[in-house]
Short mmCIF file of C-alpha atoms and ligand atoms in Angstrom, two decimals:
data_model
loop_
_atom_site.label_atom_id
_atom_site.label_comp_id
_atom_site.label_asym_id
_atom_site.label_seq_id
_atom_site.Cartn_x
_atom_site.Cartn_y
_atom_site.Cartn_z
CA MET A 173 -54.73 -3.26 9.09
CA SER A 174 -52.77 -1.27 11.75
CA THR A 175 -50.71 1.62 10.16
CA ALA A 176 -47.23 0.12 10.57
CA LEU A 177 -48.15 -3.17 8.88
CA MET A 178 -49.96 -1.37 6.06
CA GLU A 179 -46.89 0.81 5.38
CA ALA A 180 -44.75 -2.34 5.54
CA ALA A 181 -47.07 -4.08 2.98
CA ALA A 182 -47.66 -0.99 0.61
CA PRO A 183 -45.33 -0.84 -2.50
CA SER A 184 -43.27 2.43 -2.21
CA THR A 185 -40.18 3.81 -4.05
CA ALA A 186 -38.93 5.48 -0.68
CA VAL A 187 -36.73 3.27 1.41
CA THR A 188 -38.87 2.24 4.47
CA GLU A 189 -36.95 1.76 7.62
CA THR A 190 -37.87 -1.24 9.54
CA MET A 191 -38.11 -2.55 12.99
CA ARG A 192 -38.75 -5.69 14.79
CA ALA A 193 -42.12 -6.08 16.66
CA VAL A 194 -44.44 -8.56 18.10
CA VAL A 195 -47.38 -9.00 15.71
CA VAL A 196 -50.74 -10.80 16.16
CA LEU A 197 -51.78 -12.05 12.69
CA SER A 198 -54.72 -14.02 14.00
CA PHE A 199 -56.53 -15.17 17.25
CA ASP A 200 -55.63 -18.96 16.82
CA GLU A 201 -51.94 -18.36 15.92
CA ALA A 202 -49.25 -17.38 18.39
CA ALA A 203 -47.88 -13.85 18.37
CA GLN A 204 -44.51 -13.78 16.73
CA VAL A 205 -41.70 -11.24 16.22
CA ARG A 206 -41.61 -9.84 12.73
CA GLU A 207 -39.87 -7.08 10.76
CA VAL A 208 -42.27 -4.16 10.11
CA ALA A 209 -42.19 -0.66 8.94
CA LYS A 210 -40.92 1.65 11.77
CA PRO A 211 -43.66 4.28 12.51
CA VAL A 212 -43.28 7.97 11.48
CA ALA A 213 -44.64 10.67 13.58
CA GLY A 214 -47.46 12.77 12.10
CA SER A 215 -48.97 15.89 13.44
CA GLY A 216 -49.34 15.82 17.27
CA GLU A 217 -47.44 12.42 17.32
CA ILE A 218 -44.26 11.07 18.70
CA VAL A 219 -41.88 8.14 17.96
CA VAL A 220 -40.36 6.63 20.97
CA ARG A 221 -37.35 4.23 21.11
CA ILE A 222 -38.57 1.46 23.39
CA GLU A 223 -36.16 0.56 26.26
CA ALA A 224 -38.72 -1.60 28.20
CA SER A 225 -42.18 -3.04 27.55
CA GLY A 226 -44.17 -5.08 29.95
CA LEU A 227 -46.49 -8.03 29.21
CA CYS A 228 -49.94 -7.44 30.77
CA HIS A 229 -52.41 -10.23 30.77
CA THR A 230 -54.56 -7.90 28.62
CA ASP A 231 -52.20 -8.39 25.87
CA ILE A 232 -52.94 -12.22 25.87
CA HIS A 233 -56.60 -11.50 25.85
CA ALA A 234 -56.09 -9.29 23.00
CA ALA A 235 -53.80 -11.93 21.11
CA HIS A 236 -56.58 -14.47 21.71
CA GLY A 237 -59.63 -12.34 20.92
CA ASP A 238 -61.05 -13.13 24.21
CA TRP A 239 -63.42 -9.99 24.54
CA PRO A 240 -66.78 -8.86 23.02
CA VAL A 241 -64.99 -5.98 21.22
CA LYS A 242 -61.81 -7.43 19.47
CA PRO A 243 -58.89 -5.73 18.02
CA LYS A 244 -58.64 -5.37 14.23
CA LEU A 245 -55.99 -7.81 12.71
CA PRO A 246 -53.07 -7.74 12.50
CA PHE A 247 -51.75 -5.47 15.36
CA ILE A 248 -48.82 -5.01 17.76
CA PRO A 249 -49.87 -5.49 21.25
CA GLY A 250 -48.24 -3.76 24.46
CA HIS A 251 -49.51 -1.01 26.45
CA GLU A 252 -46.46 -0.70 29.05
CA GLY A 253 -43.99 0.63 26.75
CA VAL A 254 -41.51 3.08 28.10
CA GLY A 255 -38.67 4.75 26.24
CA ILE A 256 -36.92 7.80 24.87
CA VAL A 257 -38.60 10.25 22.36
CA GLU A 258 -36.71 9.88 19.17
CA THR A 259 -38.75 12.21 16.91
CA ILE A 260 -41.66 14.63 17.23
CA GLY A 261 -44.12 15.47 14.71
CA GLU A 262 -45.62 18.87 13.91
CA GLY A 263 -47.16 20.87 16.70
CA VAL A 264 -45.71 18.81 19.49
CA THR A 265 -45.16 20.99 22.68
CA GLU A 266 -45.79 18.42 25.40
CA VAL A 267 -42.54 16.51 25.29
CA ALA A 268 -38.95 17.04 23.58
CA VAL A 269 -36.78 14.63 21.89
CA GLY A 270 -34.63 12.81 24.69
CA ASP A 271 -37.46 12.82 27.27
CA ARG A 272 -38.41 9.39 28.78
CA VAL A 273 -42.05 8.64 28.51
CA ALA A 274 -44.46 5.85 29.25
CA ILE A 275 -47.26 4.97 26.67
CA PRO A 276 -50.37 3.76 28.43
CA TRP A 277 -53.41 1.82 27.40
CA LEU A 278 -55.32 5.13 27.04
CA GLY A 279 -53.66 6.05 23.98
CA TYR A 280 -55.92 8.94 22.79
CA ALA A 281 -58.85 10.74 24.30
CA CYS A 282 -60.82 13.55 22.80
CA GLY A 283 -60.28 16.13 25.58
CA THR A 284 -63.70 17.90 25.38
CA CYS A 285 -66.41 15.34 26.08
CA ASP A 286 -68.17 15.17 29.54
CA TYR A 287 -65.87 12.45 30.57
CA CYS A 288 -62.67 14.10 29.63
CA VAL A 289 -63.45 17.37 31.05
CA SER A 290 -64.59 15.93 34.46
CA GLY A 291 -61.61 13.97 34.98
CA TRP A 292 -62.86 10.43 33.68
CA GLU A 293 -60.86 10.43 30.30
CA THR A 294 -60.55 6.63 30.77
CA LEU A 295 -64.36 6.68 29.82
CA CYS A 296 -64.05 8.76 26.79
CA GLU A 297 -66.17 7.30 24.01
CA SER A 298 -63.71 8.59 21.30
CA GLN A 299 -60.73 6.62 22.99
CA GLN A 300 -58.08 4.83 21.25
CA ASN A 301 -56.26 2.05 23.03
CA THR A 302 -52.63 1.29 22.73
CA GLY A 303 -51.74 -2.17 21.70
CA TYR A 304 -55.50 -2.69 20.73
CA THR A 305 -57.10 -0.22 18.44
CA ILE A 306 -53.57 1.32 17.70
CA ASP A 307 -50.14 -0.36 17.57
CA GLY A 308 -48.60 -0.85 20.86
CA GLY A 309 -45.24 -1.01 22.60
CA LEU A 310 -43.93 -4.47 22.13
CA ALA A 311 -41.45 -3.45 19.50
CA GLU A 312 -38.31 -1.49 18.95
CA TYR A 313 -40.30 1.69 18.38
CA ALA A 314 -43.82 2.92 18.98
CA LYS A 315 -45.80 5.84 17.79
CA ALA A 316 -47.96 7.83 20.33
CA PHE A 317 -49.98 10.84 20.70
CA ALA A 318 -47.78 13.33 22.51
CA ARG A 319 -50.66 14.52 24.63
CA HIS A 320 -51.35 10.99 26.02
CA VAL A 321 -47.88 9.93 26.96
CA VAL A 322 -46.51 10.43 30.70
CA LYS A 323 -43.24 11.48 31.50
CA VAL A 324 -41.16 9.16 33.47
CA PRO A 325 -39.45 11.20 36.40
CA ASP A 326 -35.62 10.97 36.53
CA GLY A 327 -34.34 8.23 38.70
CA ILE A 328 -37.05 5.73 37.96
CA ASP A 329 -35.84 2.51 36.07
CA PRO A 330 -37.51 2.04 32.88
CA PHE A 331 -37.98 -1.55 33.63
CA ASP A 332 -39.79 -0.50 36.78
CA ALA A 333 -41.75 2.20 34.97
CA ALA A 334 -43.09 -0.25 32.30
CA PRO A 335 -45.28 -2.39 34.79
CA LEU A 336 -46.32 0.96 36.58
CA THR A 337 -47.69 2.11 33.24
CA CYS A 338 -50.68 -0.32 33.45
CA ALA A 339 -50.40 -2.72 36.31
CA GLY A 340 -49.41 0.24 38.49
CA VAL A 341 -51.77 2.78 37.56
CA THR A 342 -54.92 0.39 37.16
CA THR A 343 -54.50 -1.10 40.61
CA TYR A 344 -53.77 2.41 42.13
CA LYS A 345 -57.13 3.44 40.68
CA ALA A 346 -58.92 0.44 41.53
CA VAL A 347 -57.93 0.80 45.25
CA LYS A 348 -58.91 4.52 45.31
CA VAL A 349 -62.39 3.79 43.89
CA ALA A 350 -62.66 0.95 46.33
CA GLY A 351 -62.39 3.86 48.99
CA ALA A 352 -59.64 1.78 50.97
CA LYS A 353 -58.69 3.60 54.14
CA SER A 354 -56.69 3.01 57.34
CA ALA A 355 -58.39 0.29 59.48
CA ASP A 356 -60.06 -1.44 56.63
CA LEU A 357 -59.19 -4.78 55.57
CA VAL A 358 -58.58 -5.03 51.76
CA ALA A 359 -58.90 -8.42 49.87
CA VAL A 360 -56.75 -8.71 46.79
CA TRP A 361 -57.72 -11.67 44.54
CA GLY A 362 -54.98 -12.63 42.27
CA ILE A 363 -51.23 -11.67 43.05
CA GLY A 364 -50.08 -11.50 39.37
CA GLY A 365 -48.82 -8.24 37.46
CA LEU A 366 -51.81 -6.16 38.91
CA GLY A 367 -52.03 -7.81 42.35
CA HIS A 368 -48.43 -7.39 43.47
CA LEU A 369 -48.90 -3.64 43.32
CA ALA A 370 -52.44 -3.64 44.25
CA LEU A 371 -51.48 -4.96 47.69
CA GLN A 372 -48.94 -2.17 47.90
CA TYR A 373 -51.32 0.54 47.19
CA ALA A 374 -53.86 -0.75 49.69
CA ARG A 375 -51.10 -0.72 52.21
CA ILE A 376 -50.06 2.81 51.32
CA ALA A 377 -53.73 3.91 52.02
CA GLY A 378 -53.13 2.40 55.53
CA ALA A 379 -55.28 -0.86 55.03
CA SER A 380 -54.55 -4.30 56.11
CA VAL A 381 -54.26 -6.92 53.22
CA VAL A 382 -55.53 -10.31 52.71
CA ALA A 383 -54.16 -11.62 49.50
CA VAL A 384 -55.63 -14.74 47.57
CA ASP A 385 -54.21 -16.80 44.89
CA LEU A 386 -53.88 -20.42 43.72
CA VAL A 387 -50.35 -20.42 43.59
CA GLY A 388 -47.89 -20.76 46.61
CA GLU A 389 -44.98 -18.54 45.36
CA LYS A 390 -47.53 -15.65 44.64
CA LEU A 391 -48.67 -15.77 48.19
CA GLU A 392 -45.16 -15.86 49.43
CA LEU A 393 -44.32 -12.66 47.40
CA ALA A 394 -47.50 -11.07 48.83
CA ARG A 395 -46.29 -11.70 52.34
CA GLU A 396 -42.86 -10.27 51.25
CA LEU A 397 -44.59 -7.18 49.88
CA GLY A 398 -46.56 -6.47 53.28
CA ALA A 399 -49.84 -8.64 53.04
CA GLU A 400 -50.83 -9.49 56.55
CA TYR A 401 -52.89 -12.54 55.47
CA THR A 402 -52.73 -14.94 52.61
CA VAL A 403 -55.21 -17.68 51.48
CA ASN A 404 -54.32 -20.29 48.86
CA ALA A 405 -57.88 -20.57 47.35
CA ALA A 406 -56.58 -24.08 45.98
CA GLU A 407 -56.50 -25.32 49.48
CA ARG A 408 -58.84 -23.36 51.67
CA ASP A 409 -62.16 -21.59 51.20
CA PRO A 410 -61.10 -17.80 51.01
CA VAL A 411 -64.54 -16.52 51.90
CA ALA A 412 -64.57 -18.55 55.11
CA VAL A 413 -61.09 -17.43 55.89
CA ILE A 414 -62.00 -13.81 55.23
CA LYS A 415 -65.18 -13.81 57.03
CA GLU A 416 -63.47 -15.19 60.16
CA LEU A 417 -61.18 -12.07 59.92
CA GLY A 418 -64.57 -9.98 60.14
CA GLY A 419 -65.07 -9.81 56.29
CA ALA A 420 -63.37 -7.53 53.76
CA ASP A 421 -64.26 -3.63 53.55
CA ALA A 422 -63.00 -3.80 50.03
CA ALA A 423 -62.24 -6.45 47.50
CA VAL A 424 -60.01 -5.82 44.38
CA VAL A 425 -60.52 -8.59 41.87
CA LEU A 426 -57.69 -9.35 39.64
CA ALA A 427 -57.96 -12.88 39.20
CA VAL A 428 -58.99 -13.93 35.49
CA SER A 429 -61.97 -16.19 36.86
CA PRO A 430 -65.73 -15.48 37.38
CA LYS A 431 -65.44 -17.81 40.34
CA ALA A 432 -62.80 -15.25 41.96
CA PHE A 433 -65.55 -12.47 41.61
CA GLU A 434 -68.20 -14.57 43.20
CA GLN A 435 -65.99 -15.46 45.99
CA ALA A 436 -64.75 -11.78 46.37
CA PHE A 437 -68.54 -10.56 46.65
CA ALA A 438 -69.20 -13.23 49.46
CA SER A 439 -66.19 -12.22 51.49
CA LEU A 440 -67.49 -8.65 51.87
CA ARG A 441 -68.82 -7.36 55.03
CA ARG A 442 -71.87 -5.28 55.26
CA GLY A 443 -71.38 -1.87 53.38
CA GLY A 444 -68.34 -3.29 51.64
CA THR A 445 -67.21 -2.43 47.92
CA MET A 446 -65.90 -4.64 45.26
CA SER A 447 -63.61 -3.30 42.54
CA LEU A 448 -64.10 -5.24 39.36
CA VAL A 449 -60.92 -5.13 37.40
CA ALA A 450 -59.96 -8.43 35.58
CA LEU A 451 -61.66 -9.39 32.31
CA PRO A 452 -61.93 -13.05 31.95
CA ALA A 453 -63.13 -14.35 28.57
CA GLU A 454 -66.08 -15.72 30.31
CA ASN A 455 -67.84 -12.58 30.75
CA ARG A 456 -70.62 -13.44 33.63
CA MET A 457 -70.38 -13.63 37.20
CA GLU A 458 -73.54 -14.45 39.64
CA LEU A 459 -74.67 -11.44 41.62
CA PRO A 460 -77.26 -12.09 44.28
CA ILE A 461 -79.78 -9.24 44.44
CA PHE A 462 -81.02 -9.87 47.94
CA GLU A 463 -77.53 -10.07 49.52
CA THR A 464 -76.40 -6.85 47.67
CA VAL A 465 -79.46 -4.92 48.63
CA LEU A 466 -79.68 -6.11 52.24
CA ASN A 467 -75.86 -5.63 52.82
CA GLY A 468 -75.49 -2.36 51.08
CA ILE A 469 -72.77 -3.54 48.74
CA THR A 470 -71.25 -1.33 46.17
CA VAL A 471 -69.99 -2.96 43.08
CA VAL A 472 -67.92 -0.97 40.93
CA GLY A 473 -66.00 -1.29 37.50
CA SER A 474 -62.65 0.14 37.16
CA ILE A 475 -60.87 0.68 34.02
CA VAL A 476 -57.13 1.61 34.08
CA GLY A 477 -56.35 5.29 35.31
CA THR A 478 -55.87 8.75 33.95
CA ARG A 479 -52.66 10.47 33.09
CA LEU A 480 -52.92 12.20 36.62
CA ASP A 481 -53.38 8.74 38.15
CA LEU A 482 -49.99 7.64 36.40
CA ARG A 483 -48.08 10.68 37.40
CA GLU A 484 -49.03 9.83 41.14
CA VAL A 485 -47.97 6.29 40.61
CA PHE A 486 -44.48 7.40 39.36
CA GLU A 487 -44.34 9.98 42.17
CA LEU A 488 -45.13 7.22 44.70
CA HIS A 489 -42.36 5.05 43.12
CA ALA A 490 -39.83 7.61 43.10
CA ALA A 491 -40.37 8.32 46.63
CA GLY A 492 -39.46 4.67 47.18
CA LYS A 493 -42.94 3.69 48.38
CA THR A 494 -43.46 0.78 45.92
CA ARG A 495 -41.55 -2.26 44.66
CA VAL A 496 -41.79 -3.53 41.15
CA VAL A 497 -41.25 -7.44 40.96
CA ARG A 498 -40.38 -8.17 37.30
CA GLU A 499 -38.19 -10.39 35.11
CA GLU A 500 -36.38 -9.24 31.89
CA ARG A 501 -36.64 -11.20 28.77
CA PRO A 502 -35.99 -10.71 24.96
CA LEU A 503 -38.74 -9.78 22.82
CA GLU A 504 -38.31 -13.28 20.95
CA GLN A 505 -39.63 -15.17 23.91
CA VAL A 506 -43.00 -13.47 23.67
CA GLU A 507 -44.96 -16.93 22.93
CA THR A 508 -43.36 -18.64 25.93
CA ALA A 509 -43.67 -15.63 28.14
CA MET A 510 -47.47 -15.60 27.31
CA GLU A 511 -47.74 -19.30 28.30
CA ASP A 512 -45.79 -18.64 31.51
CA VAL A 513 -48.17 -16.05 32.46
CA LEU A 514 -51.17 -18.19 31.81
CA HIS A 515 -49.77 -20.91 33.94
CA GLY A 516 -48.89 -18.62 36.68
CA ASP A 517 -45.18 -19.24 36.12
CA VAL A 518 -43.91 -15.72 36.45
CA PRO A 519 -42.64 -13.85 39.62
CA ALA A 520 -45.03 -10.93 38.84
CA ARG A 521 -44.56 -9.20 35.59
CA ILE A 522 -42.38 -10.04 32.51
CA VAL A 523 -40.67 -7.12 30.84
CA PHE A 524 -39.10 -7.25 27.44
CA ARG A 525 -36.08 -5.68 26.29
CA PRO A 526 -36.66 -4.84 22.59
P1 LIG B 796 -51.75 -12.09 35.81
O1 LIG B 796 -51.89 -13.56 35.07
O2 LIG B 796 -50.27 -11.62 35.99
O3 LIG B 796 -52.35 -12.27 37.40
C1 LIG B 796 -53.42 -13.05 37.52
C2 LIG B 796 -53.46 -13.68 38.98
O4 LIG B 796 -54.48 -14.40 39.22
C3 LIG B 796 -52.35 -14.84 38.90
O5 LIG B 796 -51.37 -14.66 40.05
C4 LIG B 796 -53.26 -16.13 39.05
O6 LIG B 796 -52.44 -17.14 39.77
C5 LIG B 796 -54.21 -15.48 39.84
N1 LIG B 796 -55.64 -16.38 39.75
C6 LIG B 796 -56.20 -16.91 38.76
N2 LIG B 796 -57.36 -17.60 39.15
C7 LIG B 796 -57.46 -17.34 40.46
C8 LIG B 796 -58.48 -17.69 41.30
N3 LIG B 796 -59.50 -18.30 40.92
N4 LIG B 796 -58.37 -17.07 42.48
C9 LIG B 796 -57.40 -16.58 42.92
N5 LIG B 796 -56.36 -16.07 42.18
C10 LIG B 796 -56.37 -16.68 40.91
O7 LIG B 796 -52.67 -10.96 35.14
P2 LIG B 796 -52.58 -9.39 35.22
O8 LIG B 796 -51.74 -8.99 34.33
O9 LIG B 796 -52.18 -8.78 36.71
O10 LIG B 796 -54.09 -9.12 34.73
C11 LIG B 796 -55.14 -9.72 35.42
C12 LIG B 796 -56.49 -9.25 34.83
O11 LIG B 796 -56.71 -7.86 34.78
C13 LIG B 796 -56.67 -9.75 33.30
O12 LIG B 796 -57.94 -10.21 33.10
C14 LIG B 796 -56.40 -8.15 32.61
O13 LIG B 796 -56.97 -8.21 31.30
C15 LIG B 796 -57.14 -7.36 33.60
N6 LIG B 796 -56.72 -5.95 33.45
C16 LIG B 796 -57.62 -4.98 33.64
C17 LIG B 796 -57.37 -3.79 33.58
C18 LIG B 796 -58.33 -2.68 33.84
O14 LIG B 796 -58.08 -1.55 33.59
N7 LIG B 796 -59.60 -3.15 34.27
C19 LIG B 796 -56.13 -3.22 33.23
C20 LIG B 796 -54.91 -4.25 33.33
C21 LIG B 796 -55.33 -5.46 33.37
ZN1 LIG B 797 -52.73 -3.85 30.97
ZN1 LIG B 798 -63.70 12.44 25.62
#
């Protein structure tokens, strides 16, 4: 049981302060808003008053128990929480009360393993994940390790900062590991919360973008944000279209469907790279060995991004180089919000106002 909920359940003589939070009680029940204990900052921790909190498709996977490693029930989802530091625990020097911070998926990493010291803290085997192994940001308050939050620069709207905290940093990193550069053609599969930012990072790298989705409105948005080409995969074969353009140098797969991964692979030109990001419940794709070898294809998995990547993402946004498309909703609408995301019925990202 997660700490906040345990505290709420434990009998105590002291008066426990409470807060509203989205709670997942079971994988077959809809997530719901409940009154739970407000967290208290321990040593090295902070408590943040959440101003804006994005809904990532990962929160839906978490609430449904879609993945091989499942979160421990009950838990509070959310890893795009942005807010103001309200209290700091013993020994906290990284942030001060009143700072605006973002609480990303990488809630904790050890800081000393080979991965951590080589700039790959996202691969740390001791990591804790916000909204999965530790309670997340879909709440009025959230507790976080001071070392693992990232300060939000002045001038960035917290409702923009929230989607940047996962959708932004993840796609910024995925475009980086795909090696996208000027004169490349980058195919982006899935123009949702992640995809609408992925295509902007590919353009910042100088590449041309072909956006692929099944929903017409998403493709219109992709055009608005600078995609040179769009393909509705419900109407046309994206592989044929992209091959006609010469093939993709890189493909970033954000669509929650193994079929999309297979199409993305087939759309690559020789020497191309595909960056695997989406995490469909159906955990398999077919990867032909012969074509991978003869065409010199690189397949790379990409998991979120580091604190440094997120700082860079905020820097780009503060410089006016990215646009976050989002819709504000009250926390109480979490159930319908999850359904709307699953049906592709959302401009790009839903951001809750707790
Ligand atoms: P989203 O629902 O906002 O976007 C998915 C988009 O894919 C939608 O626009 C949808 O219409 C489109 N789509 C679905 N099937 C398609 C198909 N067959 N072809 C083309 N487009 C298709 O989701 P999101 O929040 O952007 O997250 C996307 C995925 O990335 C999720 O699986 C999520 O868990 C995962 N994710 C991974 C990481 C990571 O670090 N690897 C980080 C965050 C999210
Ligand atoms: Zn996410
Ligand atoms: Zn580590």
